[in-house]
Steps between C-alpha positions, in 0.01 A plus 500: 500500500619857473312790584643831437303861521522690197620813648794347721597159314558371850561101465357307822765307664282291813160449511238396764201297419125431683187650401714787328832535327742714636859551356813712578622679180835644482524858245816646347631791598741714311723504845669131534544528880168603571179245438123525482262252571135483506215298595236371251201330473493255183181353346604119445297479189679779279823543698440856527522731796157622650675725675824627661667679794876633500693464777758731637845528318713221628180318704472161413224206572614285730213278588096498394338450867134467315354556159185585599482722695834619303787509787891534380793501727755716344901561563734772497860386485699762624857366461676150407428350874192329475432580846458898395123465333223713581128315470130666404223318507208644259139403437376556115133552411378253244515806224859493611539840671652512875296427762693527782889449655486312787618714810759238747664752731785333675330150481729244289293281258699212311272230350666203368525455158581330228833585339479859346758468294254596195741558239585151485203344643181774361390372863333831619210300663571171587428440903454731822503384882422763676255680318131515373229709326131553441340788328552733747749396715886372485657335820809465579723319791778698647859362538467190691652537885434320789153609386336715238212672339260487222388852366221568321533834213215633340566538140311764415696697763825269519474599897448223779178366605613294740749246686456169659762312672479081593645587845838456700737309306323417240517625097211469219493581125202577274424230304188555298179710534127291553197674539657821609755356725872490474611115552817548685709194636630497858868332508539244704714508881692221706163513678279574238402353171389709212197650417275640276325808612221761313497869584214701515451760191482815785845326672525323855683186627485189265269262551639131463321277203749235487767405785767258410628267777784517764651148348590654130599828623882408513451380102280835416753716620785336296306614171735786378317793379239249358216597266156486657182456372149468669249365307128308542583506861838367466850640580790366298870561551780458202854507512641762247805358485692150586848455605703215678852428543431208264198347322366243775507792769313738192235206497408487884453888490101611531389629244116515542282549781128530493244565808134448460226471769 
């Protein structure tokens, strides 16, 4: 596929897919160490781009949160150290026009991704922990600690609505959205198994749906940054990625877990 506007002749590099098509384009510029990028909607049937919006010079996409509701992390690399990067978050409205920029303060978000190395990969959506979305409303976890928060931003305003916490100790991660409730999963403790937990649309404490047992707790925690999914009532963890200091000890590793009532 390649979608280009007629105006800019910007060629998408990464796209994300679902019930719409979003891509990051690339433009030329007549400066070689500056770079333009831009955000488009594409129309799978003709290829073309329904519409566009430019980002700042030297702004780039770094990861596609949600396509609908539109919601782009973007990166600023300030120097060679790839340690020195400033983040945005922005909402788009579905003509493609900004909505809103989400407003952190001092809190540190860092979902885990997949690799967002896109100019090798195109992978600008790929998967999130740590992050969900409905039509109104993005939430994000805060930099796991000894424990951390979820925070709920409006995205017509891109201020918070609200935060919820699981408690002493304990961390949790948005997982999905059902019926106007964030799905967030509650890590598990040496006392503690996991959990699976809804909260409220107006905020408050999460309320438990699913609790995992004491006896697999030792095995859930040894999931490295797994990928979650809740589904039909069901939680499932998957390991992202296997290693072993030879094959027999990469066969014994975990590599699925799923909780059901």
């Amino acid at each position: 596929m390649t979608a280009r506007t007629a105006s800019s002749r910007c060629l998408p590099h990464g796209f994300a897919g679902g019930t719409r098509l979003i891509a990051a384009a690339s433009c030329p510029t007549s400066d070689a160490e500056n770079f333009k990028q831009e955000i488009q909607e594409v129309d799978p049937a003709t290829g073309k781009a329904r519409w566009t919006y430019a980002l700042p010079s030297d702004w780039e996409v770094e990861k596609v949160y949600s396509v609908s509701p539109v919601v782009v992390s973007i990166r600023l690399q300030i120097n060679e150290s790839l340690d020195n990067v400033k983040r945005r978050v922005i909402s788009l409205t579905d003509s493609g026009k900004l909505r809103s920029q989400l407003q952190v303060g001092k809190d540190k978000f860092e979902p885990r991704c997949t690799s967002s190395t896109i100019a090798f990969r195109g992978d600008i959506q790929g998967w999130c922990t740590g992050v969900a979305a409905d039509a109104s409303t993005l939430y994000l976890a805060t930099e796991p600690a000894e424990t951390n928060e979820v925070v709920a931003f409006s995205l017509d305003t891109g201020k918070p609505k609200w935060r919820s916490t699981a408690g002493l100790d304990r961390t949790m991660m948005p997982v999905t959205v059902e019926n106007g409730s964030v799905v967030v999963y509650i890590a598990p403790t040496f006392s503690l198994g996991g959990a699976v937990a809804t909260v409220a649309p107006a905020g408050g404490a999460p309320k438990a749906v699913l609790k995992h047992p004491l006896s697999t707790a030792e095995i859930e925690a040894g999931f490295s940054e797994p990928r979650t999914v809740y589904a039909d009532g069901r939680f499932f963890l998957t390991a992202t990625r296997i290693t072993g200091l030879d094959d027999a000890r990469e066969r014994e590793t975990t590599t699925l877990m799923a909780f059901g009532k």
